[in-house]
mmCIF file of N, CA and C in Angstrom:
data_model
loop_
_atom_site.group_PDB
_atom_site.id
_atom_site.type_symbol
_atom_site.label_atom_id
_atom_site.label_comp_id
_atom_site.label_asym_id
_atom_site.label_seq_id
_atom_site.Cartn_x
_atom_site.Cartn_y
_atom_site.Cartn_z
ATOM 1 N N UNK A 1 101.373 112.167 93.132
ATOM 2 C CA UNK A 1 101.997 111.147 92.308
ATOM 3 C C UNK A 1 101.538 109.779 92.794
ATOM 4 N N UNK A 2 101.506 108.807 91.894
ATOM 5 C CA UNK A 2 101.009 107.475 92.237
ATOM 6 C C UNK A 2 101.949 106.749 93.200
ATOM 7 N N UNK A 3 101.444 105.640 93.734
ATOM 8 C CA UNK A 3 102.162 104.833 94.712
ATOM 9 C C UNK A 3 102.064 103.380 94.263
ATOM 10 N N UNK A 4 103.123 102.611 94.437
ATOM 11 C CA UNK A 4 103.192 101.236 93.946
ATOM 12 C C UNK A 4 103.420 100.272 95.096
ATOM 13 N N UNK A 5 102.652 99.186 95.120
ATOM 14 C CA UNK A 5 102.958 98.037 95.965
ATOM 15 C C UNK A 5 103.589 97.003 95.050
ATOM 16 N N UNK A 6 104.782 96.514 95.402
ATOM 17 C CA UNK A 6 105.473 95.520 94.592
ATOM 18 C C UNK A 6 105.584 94.203 95.323
ATOM 19 N N UNK A 7 105.540 93.117 94.547
ATOM 20 C CA UNK A 7 105.569 91.770 95.109
ATOM 21 C C UNK A 7 106.476 90.871 94.284
ATOM 22 N N UNK A 8 107.201 89.990 94.942
ATOM 23 C CA UNK A 8 108.042 88.998 94.297
ATOM 24 C C UNK A 8 107.834 87.693 95.051
ATOM 25 N N UNK A 9 107.510 86.625 94.336
ATOM 26 C CA UNK A 9 107.263 85.352 94.995
ATOM 27 C C UNK A 9 107.569 84.192 94.076
ATOM 28 N N UNK A 10 107.627 83.006 94.642
ATOM 29 C CA UNK A 10 107.837 81.774 93.883
ATOM 30 C C UNK A 10 106.543 80.969 93.935
ATOM 31 N N UNK A 11 106.105 80.507 92.769
ATOM 32 C CA UNK A 11 104.863 79.745 92.674
ATOM 33 C C UNK A 11 105.168 78.420 91.969
ATOM 34 N N UNK A 12 104.718 77.299 92.522
ATOM 35 C CA UNK A 12 104.926 76.024 91.830
ATOM 36 C C UNK A 12 104.334 76.069 90.408
ATOM 37 N N UNK A 13 105.089 75.558 89.460
ATOM 38 C CA UNK A 13 104.622 75.517 88.066
ATOM 39 C C UNK A 13 103.239 74.870 87.966
ATOM 40 N N UNK A 14 103.006 73.844 88.765
ATOM 41 C CA UNK A 14 101.725 73.132 88.725
ATOM 42 C C UNK A 14 100.563 74.007 89.189
ATOM 43 N N UNK A 15 100.842 75.096 89.888
ATOM 44 C CA UNK A 15 99.793 75.976 90.413
ATOM 45 C C UNK A 15 99.581 77.232 89.571
ATOM 46 N N UNK A 16 100.147 77.262 88.371
ATOM 47 C CA UNK A 16 100.063 78.470 87.546
ATOM 48 C C UNK A 16 98.617 78.924 87.327
ATOM 49 N N UNK A 17 97.765 78.052 86.884
ATOM 50 C CA UNK A 17 96.385 78.442 86.586
ATOM 51 C C UNK A 17 95.624 78.801 87.856
ATOM 52 N N UNK A 18 95.833 78.056 88.928
ATOM 53 C CA UNK A 18 95.195 78.393 90.210
ATOM 54 C C UNK A 18 95.641 79.765 90.668
ATOM 55 N N UNK A 19 96.944 80.025 90.577
ATOM 56 C CA UNK A 19 97.458 81.335 90.980
ATOM 57 C C UNK A 19 96.843 82.433 90.107
ATOM 58 N N UNK A 20 96.787 82.219 88.795
ATOM 59 C CA UNK A 20 96.230 83.219 87.892
ATOM 60 C C UNK A 20 94.790 83.546 88.255
ATOM 61 N N UNK A 21 94.002 82.519 88.556
ATOM 62 C CA UNK A 21 92.603 82.729 88.919
ATOM 63 C C UNK A 21 92.478 83.519 90.225
ATOM 64 N N UNK A 22 93.273 83.143 91.219
ATOM 65 C CA UNK A 22 93.249 83.853 92.508
ATOM 66 C C UNK A 22 93.694 85.303 92.304
ATOM 67 N N UNK A 23 94.741 85.508 91.523
ATOM 68 C CA UNK A 23 95.250 86.859 91.281
ATOM 69 C C UNK A 23 94.233 87.713 90.534
ATOM 70 N N UNK A 24 93.531 87.111 89.596
ATOM 71 C CA UNK A 24 92.520 87.860 88.847
ATOM 72 C C UNK A 24 91.373 88.299 89.759
ATOM 73 N N UNK A 25 90.936 87.405 90.647
ATOM 74 C CA UNK A 25 89.889 87.771 91.604
ATOM 75 C C UNK A 25 90.386 88.854 92.568
ATOM 76 N N UNK A 26 91.611 88.706 93.034
ATOM 77 C CA UNK A 26 92.178 89.694 93.952
ATOM 78 C C UNK A 26 92.304 91.055 93.272
ATOM 79 N N UNK A 27 92.672 91.056 91.998
ATOM 80 C CA UNK A 27 92.805 92.322 91.262
ATOM 81 C C UNK A 27 91.486 93.086 91.258
ATOM 82 N N UNK A 28 90.388 92.380 91.072
ATOM 83 C CA UNK A 28 89.074 93.037 91.078
ATOM 84 C C UNK A 28 88.790 93.669 92.437
ATOM 85 N N UNK A 29 89.184 92.983 93.512
ATOM 86 C CA UNK A 29 88.968 93.513 94.854
ATOM 87 C C UNK A 29 89.832 94.765 95.064
ATOM 88 N N UNK A 30 91.106 94.688 94.699
ATOM 89 C CA UNK A 30 91.981 95.855 94.853
ATOM 90 C C UNK A 30 91.463 97.043 94.049
ATOM 91 N N UNK A 31 90.996 96.789 92.842
ATOM 92 C CA UNK A 31 90.488 97.883 92.011
ATOM 93 C C UNK A 31 89.204 98.477 92.602
ATOM 94 N N UNK A 32 88.392 97.633 93.200
ATOM 95 C CA UNK A 32 87.175 98.125 93.849
ATOM 96 C C UNK A 32 87.506 99.106 94.973
ATOM 97 N N UNK A 33 88.672 98.877 95.624
ATOM 98 C CA UNK A 33 89.075 99.740 96.730
ATOM 99 C C UNK A 33 90.054 100.835 96.301
ATOM 100 N N UNK A 34 90.147 101.098 95.016
ATOM 101 C CA UNK A 34 90.888 102.261 94.558
ATOM 102 C C UNK A 34 92.145 102.038 93.753
ATOM 103 N N UNK A 35 92.597 100.790 93.600
ATOM 104 C CA UNK A 35 93.785 100.554 92.774
ATOM 105 C C UNK A 35 93.485 100.946 91.327
ATOM 106 N N UNK A 36 94.461 101.519 90.666
ATOM 107 C CA UNK A 36 94.304 101.899 89.271
ATOM 108 C C UNK A 36 94.616 100.753 88.328
ATOM 109 N N UNK A 37 95.562 99.904 88.742
ATOM 110 C CA UNK A 37 96.014 98.813 87.884
ATOM 111 C C UNK A 37 96.663 97.734 88.739
ATOM 112 N N UNK A 38 96.474 96.485 88.325
ATOM 113 C CA UNK A 38 97.127 95.350 88.975
ATOM 114 C C UNK A 38 97.778 94.523 87.871
ATOM 115 N N UNK A 39 99.079 94.243 88.025
ATOM 116 C CA UNK A 39 99.825 93.500 87.013
ATOM 117 C C UNK A 39 100.466 92.283 87.668
ATOM 118 N N UNK A 40 100.276 91.117 87.058
ATOM 119 C CA UNK A 40 100.885 89.867 87.519
ATOM 120 C C UNK A 40 101.715 89.307 86.371
ATOM 121 N N UNK A 41 102.980 89.020 86.621
ATOM 122 C CA UNK A 41 103.883 88.535 85.574
ATOM 123 C C UNK A 41 104.508 87.213 85.978
ATOM 124 N N UNK A 42 104.398 86.219 85.097
ATOM 125 C CA UNK A 42 104.966 84.879 85.309
ATOM 126 C C UNK A 42 106.340 84.842 84.657
ATOM 127 N N UNK A 43 107.372 84.622 85.436
ATOM 128 C CA UNK A 43 108.735 84.643 84.913
ATOM 129 C C UNK A 43 109.005 83.538 83.908
ATOM 130 N N UNK A 44 109.579 83.922 82.755
ATOM 131 C CA UNK A 44 109.971 82.906 81.776
ATOM 132 C C UNK A 44 111.404 83.114 81.283
ATOM 133 N N UNK A 45 112.054 84.188 81.728
ATOM 134 C CA UNK A 45 113.453 84.450 81.400
ATOM 135 C C UNK A 45 114.092 85.124 82.616
ATOM 136 N N UNK A 46 114.230 84.344 83.691
ATOM 137 C CA UNK A 46 114.720 84.869 84.966
ATOM 138 C C UNK A 46 116.030 84.152 85.288
ATOM 139 N N UNK A 47 117.149 84.784 84.950
ATOM 140 C CA UNK A 47 118.435 84.101 85.124
ATOM 141 C C UNK A 47 118.829 83.907 86.587
ATOM 142 N N UNK A 48 119.578 82.847 86.807
ATOM 143 C CA UNK A 48 120.159 82.589 88.120
ATOM 144 C C UNK A 48 121.317 83.557 88.319
ATOM 145 N N UNK A 49 121.487 84.051 89.518
ATOM 146 C CA UNK A 49 122.594 84.962 89.792
ATOM 147 C C UNK A 49 123.727 84.266 90.512
ATOM 148 N N UNK A 50 124.853 84.938 90.559
ATOM 149 C CA UNK A 50 125.992 84.429 91.325
ATOM 150 C C UNK A 50 126.038 85.082 92.701
ATOM 151 N N UNK A 51 125.596 86.332 92.788
ATOM 152 C CA UNK A 51 125.592 87.052 94.060
ATOM 153 C C UNK A 51 124.164 87.275 94.537
ATOM 154 N N UNK A 52 123.303 87.721 93.623
ATOM 155 C CA UNK A 52 121.897 87.947 93.947
ATOM 156 C C UNK A 52 121.063 87.838 92.674
ATOM 157 N N UNK A 53 119.797 87.546 92.829
ATOM 158 C CA UNK A 53 118.887 87.426 91.688
ATOM 159 C C UNK A 53 117.462 87.295 92.217
ATOM 160 N N UNK A 54 116.507 87.418 91.317
ATOM 161 C CA UNK A 54 115.112 87.186 91.705
ATOM 162 C C UNK A 54 114.953 85.769 92.261
ATOM 163 N N UNK A 55 115.550 84.792 91.586
ATOM 164 C CA UNK A 55 115.390 83.397 92.013
ATOM 165 C C UNK A 55 115.988 83.160 93.399
ATOM 166 N N UNK A 56 117.123 83.776 93.654
ATOM 167 C CA UNK A 56 117.747 83.623 94.965
ATOM 168 C C UNK A 56 116.939 84.344 96.040
ATOM 169 N N UNK A 57 116.384 85.487 95.701
ATOM 170 C CA UNK A 57 115.640 86.280 96.685
ATOM 171 C C UNK A 57 114.436 85.514 97.235
ATOM 172 N N UNK A 58 113.761 84.755 96.366
ATOM 173 C CA UNK A 58 112.570 84.015 96.805
ATOM 174 C C UNK A 58 112.862 82.541 97.086
ATOM 175 N N UNK A 59 114.156 82.179 97.013
ATOM 176 C CA UNK A 59 114.558 80.787 97.237
ATOM 177 C C UNK A 59 113.758 79.833 96.347
ATOM 178 N N UNK A 60 113.705 80.174 95.051
ATOM 179 C CA UNK A 60 112.943 79.393 94.082
ATOM 180 C C UNK A 60 113.461 77.960 94.008
ATOM 181 N N UNK A 61 112.514 77.030 94.032
ATOM 182 C CA UNK A 61 112.845 75.610 93.887
ATOM 183 C C UNK A 61 112.756 75.241 92.405
ATOM 184 N N UNK A 62 113.291 74.071 92.047
ATOM 185 C CA UNK A 62 113.345 73.654 90.644
ATOM 186 C C UNK A 62 111.978 73.601 89.971
ATOM 187 N N UNK A 63 110.940 73.290 90.727
ATOM 188 C CA UNK A 63 109.600 73.153 90.139
ATOM 189 C C UNK A 63 108.770 74.433 90.258
ATOM 190 N N UNK A 64 109.419 75.580 90.519
ATOM 191 C CA UNK A 64 108.708 76.830 90.722
ATOM 192 C C UNK A 64 109.101 77.878 89.690
ATOM 193 N N UNK A 65 108.222 78.853 89.533
ATOM 194 C CA UNK A 65 108.495 80.022 88.703
ATOM 195 C C UNK A 65 108.498 81.254 89.589
ATOM 196 N N UNK A 66 109.225 82.280 89.160
ATOM 197 C CA UNK A 66 109.216 83.556 89.861
ATOM 198 C C UNK A 66 108.048 84.380 89.326
ATOM 199 N N UNK A 67 107.275 84.965 90.235
ATOM 200 C CA UNK A 67 106.178 85.863 89.867
ATOM 201 C C UNK A 67 106.537 87.254 90.376
ATOM 202 N N UNK A 68 106.402 88.223 89.483
ATOM 203 C CA UNK A 68 106.692 89.620 89.782
ATOM 204 C C UNK A 68 105.402 90.385 89.528
ATOM 205 N N UNK A 69 104.926 91.098 90.536
ATOM 206 C CA UNK A 69 103.649 91.789 90.357
ATOM 207 C C UNK A 69 103.655 93.131 91.070
ATOM 208 N N UNK A 70 102.704 93.975 90.663
ATOM 209 C CA UNK A 70 102.584 95.270 91.299
ATOM 210 C C UNK A 70 101.169 95.794 91.195
ATOM 211 N N UNK A 71 100.852 96.666 92.128
ATOM 212 C CA UNK A 71 99.555 97.345 92.166
ATOM 213 C C UNK A 71 99.842 98.842 92.108
ATOM 214 N N UNK A 72 99.166 99.533 91.211
ATOM 215 C CA UNK A 72 99.317 100.980 91.091
ATOM 216 C C UNK A 72 98.136 101.643 91.801
ATOM 217 N N UNK A 73 98.451 102.544 92.710
ATOM 218 C CA UNK A 73 97.453 103.307 93.457
ATOM 219 C C UNK A 73 97.602 104.783 93.092
ATOM 220 N N UNK A 74 96.543 105.570 93.202
ATOM 221 C CA UNK A 74 96.666 106.988 92.875
ATOM 222 C C UNK A 74 97.525 107.780 93.866
ATOM 223 N N UNK A 75 97.649 107.296 95.114
ATOM 224 C CA UNK A 75 98.451 107.977 96.135
ATOM 225 C C UNK A 75 98.719 106.999 97.273
ATOM 226 N N UNK A 76 99.654 107.337 98.128
ATOM 227 C CA UNK A 76 99.929 106.493 99.294
ATOM 228 C C UNK A 76 98.727 106.474 100.232
ATOM 229 N N UNK A 77 98.066 107.606 100.378
ATOM 230 C CA UNK A 77 96.891 107.669 101.244
ATOM 231 C C UNK A 77 95.792 106.725 100.744
ATOM 232 N N UNK A 78 95.546 106.739 99.429
ATOM 233 C CA UNK A 78 94.531 105.844 98.858
ATOM 234 C C UNK A 78 94.970 104.390 98.998
ATOM 235 N N UNK A 79 96.269 104.150 98.877
ATOM 236 C CA UNK A 79 96.782 102.789 99.056
ATOM 237 C C UNK A 79 96.570 102.324 100.482
ATOM 238 N N UNK A 80 96.864 103.191 101.452
ATOM 239 C CA UNK A 80 96.724 102.797 102.854
ATOM 240 C C UNK A 80 95.284 102.411 103.178
ATOM 241 N N UNK A 81 94.323 103.218 102.755
ATOM 242 C CA UNK A 81 92.918 102.895 103.040
ATOM 243 C C UNK A 81 92.421 101.741 102.171
ATOM 244 N N UNK A 82 92.827 101.730 100.900
ATOM 245 C CA UNK A 82 92.384 100.671 99.990
ATOM 246 C C UNK A 82 92.949 99.313 100.354
ATOM 247 N N UNK A 83 94.220 99.262 100.696
ATOM 248 C CA UNK A 83 94.849 97.988 101.062
ATOM 249 C C UNK A 83 94.249 97.454 102.352
ATOM 250 N N UNK A 84 94.012 98.325 103.322
ATOM 251 C CA UNK A 84 93.397 97.895 104.581
ATOM 252 C C UNK A 84 92.022 97.293 104.313
ATOM 253 N N UNK A 85 91.215 97.970 103.508
ATOM 254 C CA UNK A 85 89.874 97.470 103.188
ATOM 255 C C UNK A 85 89.951 96.154 102.423
ATOM 256 N N UNK A 86 90.873 96.050 101.480
ATOM 257 C CA UNK A 86 91.013 94.813 100.698
ATOM 258 C C UNK A 86 91.426 93.644 101.589
ATOM 259 N N UNK A 87 92.351 93.883 102.517
ATOM 260 C CA UNK A 87 92.820 92.809 103.399
ATOM 261 C C UNK A 87 91.713 92.317 104.332
ATOM 262 N N UNK A 88 90.741 93.162 104.599
ATOM 263 C CA UNK A 88 89.615 92.770 105.454
ATOM 264 C C UNK A 88 88.458 92.163 104.654
ATOM 265 N N UNK A 89 88.523 92.225 103.339
ATOM 266 C CA UNK A 89 87.451 91.718 102.481
ATOM 267 C C UNK A 89 87.546 90.196 102.394
ATOM 268 N N UNK A 90 86.483 89.467 102.743
ATOM 269 C CA UNK A 90 86.549 87.998 102.715
ATOM 270 C C UNK A 90 86.792 87.425 101.319
ATOM 271 N N UNK A 91 86.490 88.167 100.271
ATOM 272 C CA UNK A 91 86.736 87.666 98.914
ATOM 273 C C UNK A 91 88.214 87.469 98.635
ATOM 274 N N UNK A 92 89.054 88.213 99.331
ATOM 275 C CA UNK A 92 90.491 88.087 99.109
ATOM 276 C C UNK A 92 91.023 86.751 99.621
ATOM 277 N N UNK A 93 90.324 86.150 100.550
ATOM 278 C CA UNK A 93 90.748 84.866 101.101
ATOM 279 C C UNK A 93 90.248 83.681 100.278
ATOM 280 N N UNK A 94 89.275 83.913 99.383
ATOM 281 C CA UNK A 94 88.729 82.836 98.555
ATOM 282 C C UNK A 94 89.827 82.263 97.660
ATOM 283 N N UNK A 95 89.925 80.954 97.626
ATOM 284 C CA UNK A 95 90.923 80.297 96.802
ATOM 285 C C UNK A 95 92.299 80.259 97.425
ATOM 286 N N UNK A 96 92.429 80.782 98.634
ATOM 287 C CA UNK A 96 93.742 80.843 99.270
ATOM 288 C C UNK A 96 93.916 79.789 100.362
ATOM 289 N N UNK A 97 93.063 78.788 100.384
ATOM 290 C CA UNK A 97 93.184 77.726 101.377
ATOM 291 C C UNK A 97 93.135 76.376 100.675
ATOM 292 N N UNK A 98 94.263 75.770 100.399
ATOM 293 C CA UNK A 98 95.600 76.266 100.732
ATOM 294 C C UNK A 98 96.067 77.330 99.733
ATOM 295 N N UNK A 99 97.021 78.133 100.159
ATOM 296 C CA UNK A 99 97.584 79.150 99.270
ATOM 297 C C UNK A 99 98.315 78.455 98.129
ATOM 298 N N UNK A 100 98.232 78.995 96.914
ATOM 299 C CA UNK A 100 98.916 78.355 95.780
ATOM 300 C C UNK A 100 100.418 78.658 95.724
ATOM 301 N N UNK A 101 100.973 79.234 96.800
ATOM 302 C CA UNK A 101 102.399 79.531 96.884
ATOM 303 C C UNK A 101 102.786 79.615 98.356
ATOM 304 N N UNK A 102 104.083 79.637 98.627
ATOM 305 C CA UNK A 102 104.596 79.740 99.985
ATOM 306 C C UNK A 102 104.704 81.220 100.359
ATOM 307 N N UNK A 103 103.751 81.716 101.119
ATOM 308 C CA UNK A 103 103.715 83.123 101.489
ATOM 309 C C UNK A 103 104.897 83.585 102.321
ATOM 310 N N UNK A 104 105.589 82.658 102.979
ATOM 311 C CA UNK A 104 106.750 83.042 103.788
ATOM 312 C C UNK A 104 107.921 83.498 102.927
ATOM 313 N N UNK A 105 107.910 83.114 101.646
ATOM 314 C CA UNK A 105 109.004 83.518 100.759
ATOM 315 C C UNK A 105 108.606 84.687 99.851
ATOM 316 N N UNK A 106 107.460 85.279 100.102
ATOM 317 C CA UNK A 106 107.035 86.434 99.320
ATOM 318 C C UNK A 106 107.740 87.682 99.850
ATOM 319 N N UNK A 107 108.197 88.501 98.916
ATOM 320 C CA UNK A 107 108.831 89.771 99.252
ATOM 321 C C UNK A 107 107.889 90.858 98.757
ATOM 322 N N UNK A 108 107.656 91.866 99.581
ATOM 323 C CA UNK A 108 106.746 92.933 99.158
ATOM 324 C C UNK A 108 107.155 94.244 99.803
ATOM 325 N N UNK A 109 106.675 95.319 99.216
ATOM 326 C CA UNK A 109 106.950 96.627 99.779
ATOM 327 C C UNK A 109 106.193 97.700 99.028
ATOM 328 N N UNK A 110 106.094 98.861 99.653
ATOM 329 C CA UNK A 110 105.449 100.014 99.044
ATOM 330 C C UNK A 110 106.496 100.987 98.539
ATOM 331 N N UNK A 111 106.228 101.588 97.373
ATOM 332 C CA UNK A 111 107.221 102.421 96.709
ATOM 333 C C UNK A 111 106.631 103.733 96.224
ATOM 334 N N UNK A 112 107.318 104.801 96.514
ATOM 335 C CA UNK A 112 106.965 106.119 96.010
ATOM 336 C C UNK A 112 107.531 106.236 94.588
ATOM 337 N N UNK A 113 106.719 106.632 93.651
ATOM 338 C CA UNK A 113 107.163 106.791 92.268
ATOM 339 C C UNK A 113 108.021 108.046 92.166
ATOM 340 N N UNK A 114 109.218 107.918 91.571
ATOM 341 C CA UNK A 114 110.076 109.090 91.387
ATOM 342 C C UNK A 114 110.316 109.416 89.914
ATOM 343 N N UNK A 115 110.044 108.465 89.011
ATOM 344 C CA UNK A 115 110.073 108.714 87.568
ATOM 345 C C UNK A 115 108.920 107.931 86.968
ATOM 346 N N UNK A 116 108.136 108.599 86.120
ATOM 347 C CA UNK A 116 107.000 107.951 85.458
ATOM 348 C C UNK A 116 106.900 108.529 84.046
ATOM 349 N N UNK A 117 107.542 107.893 83.095
ATOM 350 C CA UNK A 117 107.587 108.386 81.713
ATOM 351 C C UNK A 117 106.641 107.620 80.817
#
């Protein structure tokens, strides 16, 4: 069964196009190392919560948008080798100096798929 890497972050509205370009280049690198699909979503209907929310999780500032993204891998094993290779690829660092978002507020994790309809 496939394996998912999920990401949640806040990106300044002014950096939308820069982020999109960096994400598009990164997607090509991830796919080269075995990812099946890379999806990047720019939040446009992300409500504020009272107890918890996407915006609270990333400590979104007034001039930022929430970005929700994921990478689909064919298996955890392929993800482990593919992600390691991608992180060592110098192309992944292109356009990331300075980073178009605050990486300290990025939330990420790996997920085993349990339903895929």
